[in-house]
JSON list of C-alpha atoms in Angstrom, two decimals:
[
{"chain": "A", "resi": 184, "resn": "UNK", "atom": "CA", "xyz": [132.05, 73.94, 47.85]},
{"chain": "A", "resi": 185, "resn": "UNK", "atom": "CA", "xyz": [131.77, 70.19, 49.11]},
{"chain": "A", "resi": 186, "resn": "UNK", "atom": "CA", "xyz": [130.50, 69.04, 52.25]},
{"chain": "A", "resi": 187, "resn": "UNK", "atom": "CA", "xyz": [131.85, 65.75, 53.97]},
{"chain": "A", "resi": 188, "resn": "UNK", "atom": "CA", "xyz": [129.45, 63.41, 54.27]},
{"chain": "A", "resi": 189, "resn": "UNK", "atom": "CA", "xyz": [129.64, 63.24, 58.00]},
{"chain": "A", "resi": 190, "resn": "UNK", "atom": "CA", "xyz": [128.76, 66.94, 58.37]},
{"chain": "A", "resi": 191, "resn": "UNK", "atom": "CA", "xyz": [125.50, 66.73, 56.33]},
{"chain": "A", "resi": 192, "resn": "UNK", "atom": "CA", "xyz": [124.37, 64.05, 58.23]},
{"chain": "A", "resi": 193, "resn": "UNK", "atom": "CA", "xyz": [125.11, 65.85, 61.22]},
{"chain": "A", "resi": 194, "resn": "UNK", "atom": "CA", "xyz": [123.42, 69.20, 60.20]},
{"chain": "A", "resi": 195, "resn": "UNK", "atom": "CA", "xyz": [120.18, 67.33, 59.18]},
{"chain": "A", "resi": 196, "resn": "UNK", "atom": "CA", "xyz": [120.21, 65.36, 62.59]},
{"chain": "A", "resi": 197, "resn": "UNK", "atom": "CA", "xyz": [120.46, 68.82, 64.37]},
{"chain": "A", "resi": 198, "resn": "UNK", "atom": "CA", "xyz": [117.43, 70.25, 62.24]},
{"chain": "A", "resi": 199, "resn": "UNK", "atom": "CA", "xyz": [115.49, 67.49, 62.73]},
{"chain": "A", "resi": 200, "resn": "UNK", "atom": "CA", "xyz": [115.91, 67.73, 66.50]},
{"chain": "A", "resi": 201, "resn": "UNK", "atom": "CA", "xyz": [115.27, 71.37, 66.59]},
{"chain": "A", "resi": 202, "resn": "UNK", "atom": "CA", "xyz": [112.00, 70.89, 64.64]},
{"chain": "A", "resi": 203, "resn": "UNK", "atom": "CA", "xyz": [110.86, 68.34, 66.82]},
{"chain": "A", "resi": 204, "resn": "UNK", "atom": "CA", "xyz": [111.51, 70.27, 69.86]},
{"chain": "A", "resi": 205, "resn": "UNK", "atom": "CA", "xyz": [109.85, 73.51, 68.79]},
{"chain": "A", "resi": 206, "resn": "UNK", "atom": "CA", "xyz": [106.67, 71.31, 67.66]},
{"chain": "A", "resi": 207, "resn": "UNK", "atom": "CA", "xyz": [106.74, 69.71, 70.92]},
{"chain": "A", "resi": 208, "resn": "UNK", "atom": "CA", "xyz": [106.31, 72.68, 73.31]},
{"chain": "A", "resi": 209, "resn": "UNK", "atom": "CA", "xyz": [103.03, 72.30, 74.91]},
{"chain": "A", "resi": 210, "resn": "UNK", "atom": "CA", "xyz": [100.86, 75.49, 74.96]},
{"chain": "A", "resi": 211, "resn": "UNK", "atom": "CA", "xyz": [100.39, 77.04, 78.24]},
{"chain": "A", "resi": 212, "resn": "UNK", "atom": "CA", "xyz": [96.39, 76.42, 79.11]},
{"chain": "A", "resi": 213, "resn": "UNK", "atom": "CA", "xyz": [94.44, 79.65, 79.08]},
{"chain": "A", "resi": 214, "resn": "UNK", "atom": "CA", "xyz": [93.29, 81.23, 82.11]},
{"chain": "A", "resi": 215, "resn": "UNK", "atom": "CA", "xyz": [89.77, 80.36, 82.99]},
{"chain": "A", "resi": 216, "resn": "UNK", "atom": "CA", "xyz": [87.00, 81.74, 84.98]},
{"chain": "A", "resi": 217, "resn": "UNK", "atom": "CA", "xyz": [85.23, 79.58, 87.61]},
{"chain": "A", "resi": 218, "resn": "UNK", "atom": "CA", "xyz": [82.13, 80.99, 89.65]},
{"chain": "A", "resi": 219, "resn": "UNK", "atom": "CA", "xyz": [81.36, 80.03, 93.14]},
{"chain": "A", "resi": 220, "resn": "UNK", "atom": "CA", "xyz": [77.12, 80.89, 93.86]},
{"chain": "A", "resi": 221, "resn": "UNK", "atom": "CA", "xyz": [76.42, 81.88, 97.44]},
{"chain": "A", "resi": 222, "resn": "UNK", "atom": "CA", "xyz": [72.69, 80.66, 98.36]},
{"chain": "A", "resi": 223, "resn": "UNK", "atom": "CA", "xyz": [70.84, 79.47, 101.44]},
{"chain": "A", "resi": 224, "resn": "UNK", "atom": "CA", "xyz": [73.70, 80.65, 103.66]},
{"chain": "A", "resi": 225, "resn": "UNK", "atom": "CA", "xyz": [76.20, 78.26, 101.69]},
{"chain": "A", "resi": 226, "resn": "UNK", "atom": "CA", "xyz": [79.00, 78.62, 99.56]},
{"chain": "A", "resi": 227, "resn": "UNK", "atom": "CA", "xyz": [78.81, 76.53, 96.59]},
{"chain": "A", "resi": 228, "resn": "UNK", "atom": "CA", "xyz": [81.26, 74.03, 95.74]},
{"chain": "A", "resi": 229, "resn": "UNK", "atom": "CA", "xyz": [84.71, 75.00, 94.86]},
{"chain": "A", "resi": 230, "resn": "UNK", "atom": "CA", "xyz": [85.88, 74.72, 91.28]},
{"chain": "A", "resi": 231, "resn": "UNK", "atom": "CA", "xyz": [88.06, 71.64, 91.07]},
{"chain": "A", "resi": 232, "resn": "UNK", "atom": "CA", "xyz": [90.69, 72.64, 88.59]},
{"chain": "A", "resi": 233, "resn": "UNK", "atom": "CA", "xyz": [92.20, 75.79, 89.88]},
{"chain": "A", "resi": 234, "resn": "UNK", "atom": "CA", "xyz": [95.34, 77.35, 88.22]},
{"chain": "A", "resi": 235, "resn": "UNK", "atom": "CA", "xyz": [97.36, 80.33, 88.44]},
{"chain": "A", "resi": 236, "resn": "UNK", "atom": "CA", "xyz": [96.40, 82.92, 86.45]},
{"chain": "A", "resi": 237, "resn": "UNK", "atom": "CA", "xyz": [92.72, 81.81, 86.50]},
{"chain": "A", "resi": 238, "resn": "UNK", "atom": "CA", "xyz": [89.97, 84.26, 87.56]},
{"chain": "A", "resi": 239, "resn": "UNK", "atom": "CA", "xyz": [87.07, 83.02, 90.36]},
{"chain": "A", "resi": 240, "resn": "UNK", "atom": "CA", "xyz": [83.83, 85.17, 90.75]},
{"chain": "A", "resi": 241, "resn": "UNK", "atom": "CA", "xyz": [81.66, 84.84, 93.82]},
{"chain": "A", "resi": 242, "resn": "UNK", "atom": "CA", "xyz": [77.72, 85.39, 93.24]},
{"chain": "A", "resi": 243, "resn": "UNK", "atom": "CA", "xyz": [75.89, 86.59, 96.19]},
{"chain": "A", "resi": 244, "resn": "UNK", "atom": "CA", "xyz": [72.29, 85.02, 95.10]},
{"chain": "A", "resi": 245, "resn": "UNK", "atom": "CA", "xyz": [71.34, 84.81, 98.93]},
{"chain": "A", "resi": 246, "resn": "UNK", "atom": "CA", "xyz": [69.06, 87.30, 100.65]},
{"chain": "A", "resi": 247, "resn": "UNK", "atom": "CA", "xyz": [71.76, 88.40, 103.07]},
{"chain": "A", "resi": 248, "resn": "UNK", "atom": "CA", "xyz": [75.12, 90.48, 102.95]},
{"chain": "A", "resi": 249, "resn": "UNK", "atom": "CA", "xyz": [78.32, 87.82, 102.92]},
{"chain": "A", "resi": 250, "resn": "UNK", "atom": "CA", "xyz": [81.92, 88.11, 102.80]},
{"chain": "A", "resi": 251, "resn": "UNK", "atom": "CA", "xyz": [84.44, 85.54, 100.97]},
{"chain": "A", "resi": 252, "resn": "UNK", "atom": "CA", "xyz": [87.65, 86.16, 103.19]},
{"chain": "A", "resi": 253, "resn": "UNK", "atom": "CA", "xyz": [90.77, 84.18, 102.66]},
{"chain": "A", "resi": 254, "resn": "UNK", "atom": "CA", "xyz": [92.13, 83.13, 106.15]},
{"chain": "A", "resi": 255, "resn": "UNK", "atom": "CA", "xyz": [95.53, 83.85, 104.96]},
{"chain": "A", "resi": 256, "resn": "UNK", "atom": "CA", "xyz": [94.51, 87.50, 103.83]},
{"chain": "A", "resi": 257, "resn": "UNK", "atom": "CA", "xyz": [94.99, 87.04, 100.22]},
{"chain": "A", "resi": 258, "resn": "UNK", "atom": "CA", "xyz": [91.43, 88.57, 99.84]},
{"chain": "A", "resi": 259, "resn": "UNK", "atom": "CA", "xyz": [88.28, 90.00, 101.57]},
{"chain": "A", "resi": 260, "resn": "UNK", "atom": "CA", "xyz": [85.32, 90.45, 99.30]},
{"chain": "A", "resi": 261, "resn": "UNK", "atom": "CA", "xyz": [82.06, 92.04, 100.72]},
{"chain": "A", "resi": 262, "resn": "UNK", "atom": "CA", "xyz": [79.12, 90.92, 98.87]},
{"chain": "A", "resi": 263, "resn": "UNK", "atom": "CA", "xyz": [75.56, 92.37, 99.22]},
{"chain": "A", "resi": 264, "resn": "UNK", "atom": "CA", "xyz": [72.70, 90.39, 97.98]},
{"chain": "A", "resi": 265, "resn": "UNK", "atom": "CA", "xyz": [72.72, 90.47, 94.21]},
{"chain": "A", "resi": 266, "resn": "UNK", "atom": "CA", "xyz": [76.51, 91.09, 93.99]},
{"chain": "A", "resi": 267, "resn": "UNK", "atom": "CA", "xyz": [79.42, 89.75, 92.70]},
{"chain": "A", "resi": 268, "resn": "UNK", "atom": "CA", "xyz": [83.46, 90.04, 93.06]},
{"chain": "A", "resi": 269, "resn": "UNK", "atom": "CA", "xyz": [86.33, 88.41, 91.41]},
{"chain": "A", "resi": 270, "resn": "UNK", "atom": "CA", "xyz": [90.06, 87.52, 92.37]},
{"chain": "A", "resi": 271, "resn": "UNK", "atom": "CA", "xyz": [92.91, 86.56, 90.05]},
{"chain": "A", "resi": 272, "resn": "UNK", "atom": "CA", "xyz": [94.77, 83.64, 91.30]},
{"chain": "A", "resi": 273, "resn": "UNK", "atom": "CA", "xyz": [98.34, 84.69, 91.65]},
{"chain": "A", "resi": 274, "resn": "UNK", "atom": "CA", "xyz": [99.99, 81.79, 93.43]},
{"chain": "A", "resi": 275, "resn": "UNK", "atom": "CA", "xyz": [99.85, 78.11, 94.30]},
{"chain": "A", "resi": 276, "resn": "UNK", "atom": "CA", "xyz": [98.43, 76.58, 97.55]},
{"chain": "A", "resi": 277, "resn": "UNK", "atom": "CA", "xyz": [95.26, 76.05, 99.11]},
{"chain": "A", "resi": 278, "resn": "UNK", "atom": "CA", "xyz": [93.65, 78.78, 100.50]},
{"chain": "A", "resi": 279, "resn": "UNK", "atom": "CA", "xyz": [90.71, 78.46, 103.14]},
{"chain": "A", "resi": 280, "resn": "UNK", "atom": "CA", "xyz": [88.12, 81.14, 103.24]},
{"chain": "A", "resi": 281, "resn": "UNK", "atom": "CA", "xyz": [84.69, 81.89, 104.94]},
{"chain": "A", "resi": 282, "resn": "UNK", "atom": "CA", "xyz": [81.79, 84.49, 105.42]},
{"chain": "A", "resi": 283, "resn": "UNK", "atom": "CA", "xyz": [83.04, 87.04, 108.50]},
{"chain": "A", "resi": 284, "resn": "UNK", "atom": "CA", "xyz": [79.40, 87.29, 108.98]},
{"chain": "A", "resi": 285, "resn": "UNK", "atom": "CA", "xyz": [78.83, 83.59, 109.28]},
{"chain": "A", "resi": 286, "resn": "UNK", "atom": "CA", "xyz": [81.34, 81.83, 110.38]},
{"chain": "A", "resi": 287, "resn": "UNK", "atom": "CA", "xyz": [79.94, 78.26, 109.46]},
{"chain": "A", "resi": 288, "resn": "UNK", "atom": "CA", "xyz": [80.25, 79.36, 105.76]},
{"chain": "A", "resi": 289, "resn": "UNK", "atom": "CA", "xyz": [83.65, 77.75, 104.83]},
{"chain": "A", "resi": 290, "resn": "UNK", "atom": "CA", "xyz": [85.31, 77.14, 101.63]},
{"chain": "A", "resi": 291, "resn": "UNK", "atom": "CA", "xyz": [88.57, 75.97, 100.41]},
{"chain": "A", "resi": 292, "resn": "UNK", "atom": "CA", "xyz": [90.51, 76.68, 97.20]},
{"chain": "A", "resi": 293, "resn": "UNK", "atom": "CA", "xyz": [93.23, 74.54, 95.98]},
{"chain": "A", "resi": 294, "resn": "UNK", "atom": "CA", "xyz": [95.48, 76.20, 93.03]},
{"chain": "A", "resi": 295, "resn": "UNK", "atom": "CA", "xyz": [98.06, 74.33, 91.13]},
{"chain": "A", "resi": 296, "resn": "UNK", "atom": "CA", "xyz": [100.68, 76.00, 89.04]}
]
């Protein structure tokens, strides 16, 4: 069987394009784990690069019981001294949180897609 010259060129171009598109697909970032330490009646700095699928762990190194309670109800973690608790981030947005026992303790998570 003989192929016309134009058909061969089109097939080669299509194969090259498909190969380039497959190779160009960016790998999805792996979920990361971020830690926020509670100490001296303060939440540590919130991580800056949070993404959906990441885990955030709060660790209470203080002498007092604390909570990490989202204002919008997404999470409510009760943390005795020495305890830790984690959440997995499920959606984008900004989430303000505080300690229900110590309302002056506040933090904020900014989650990107």
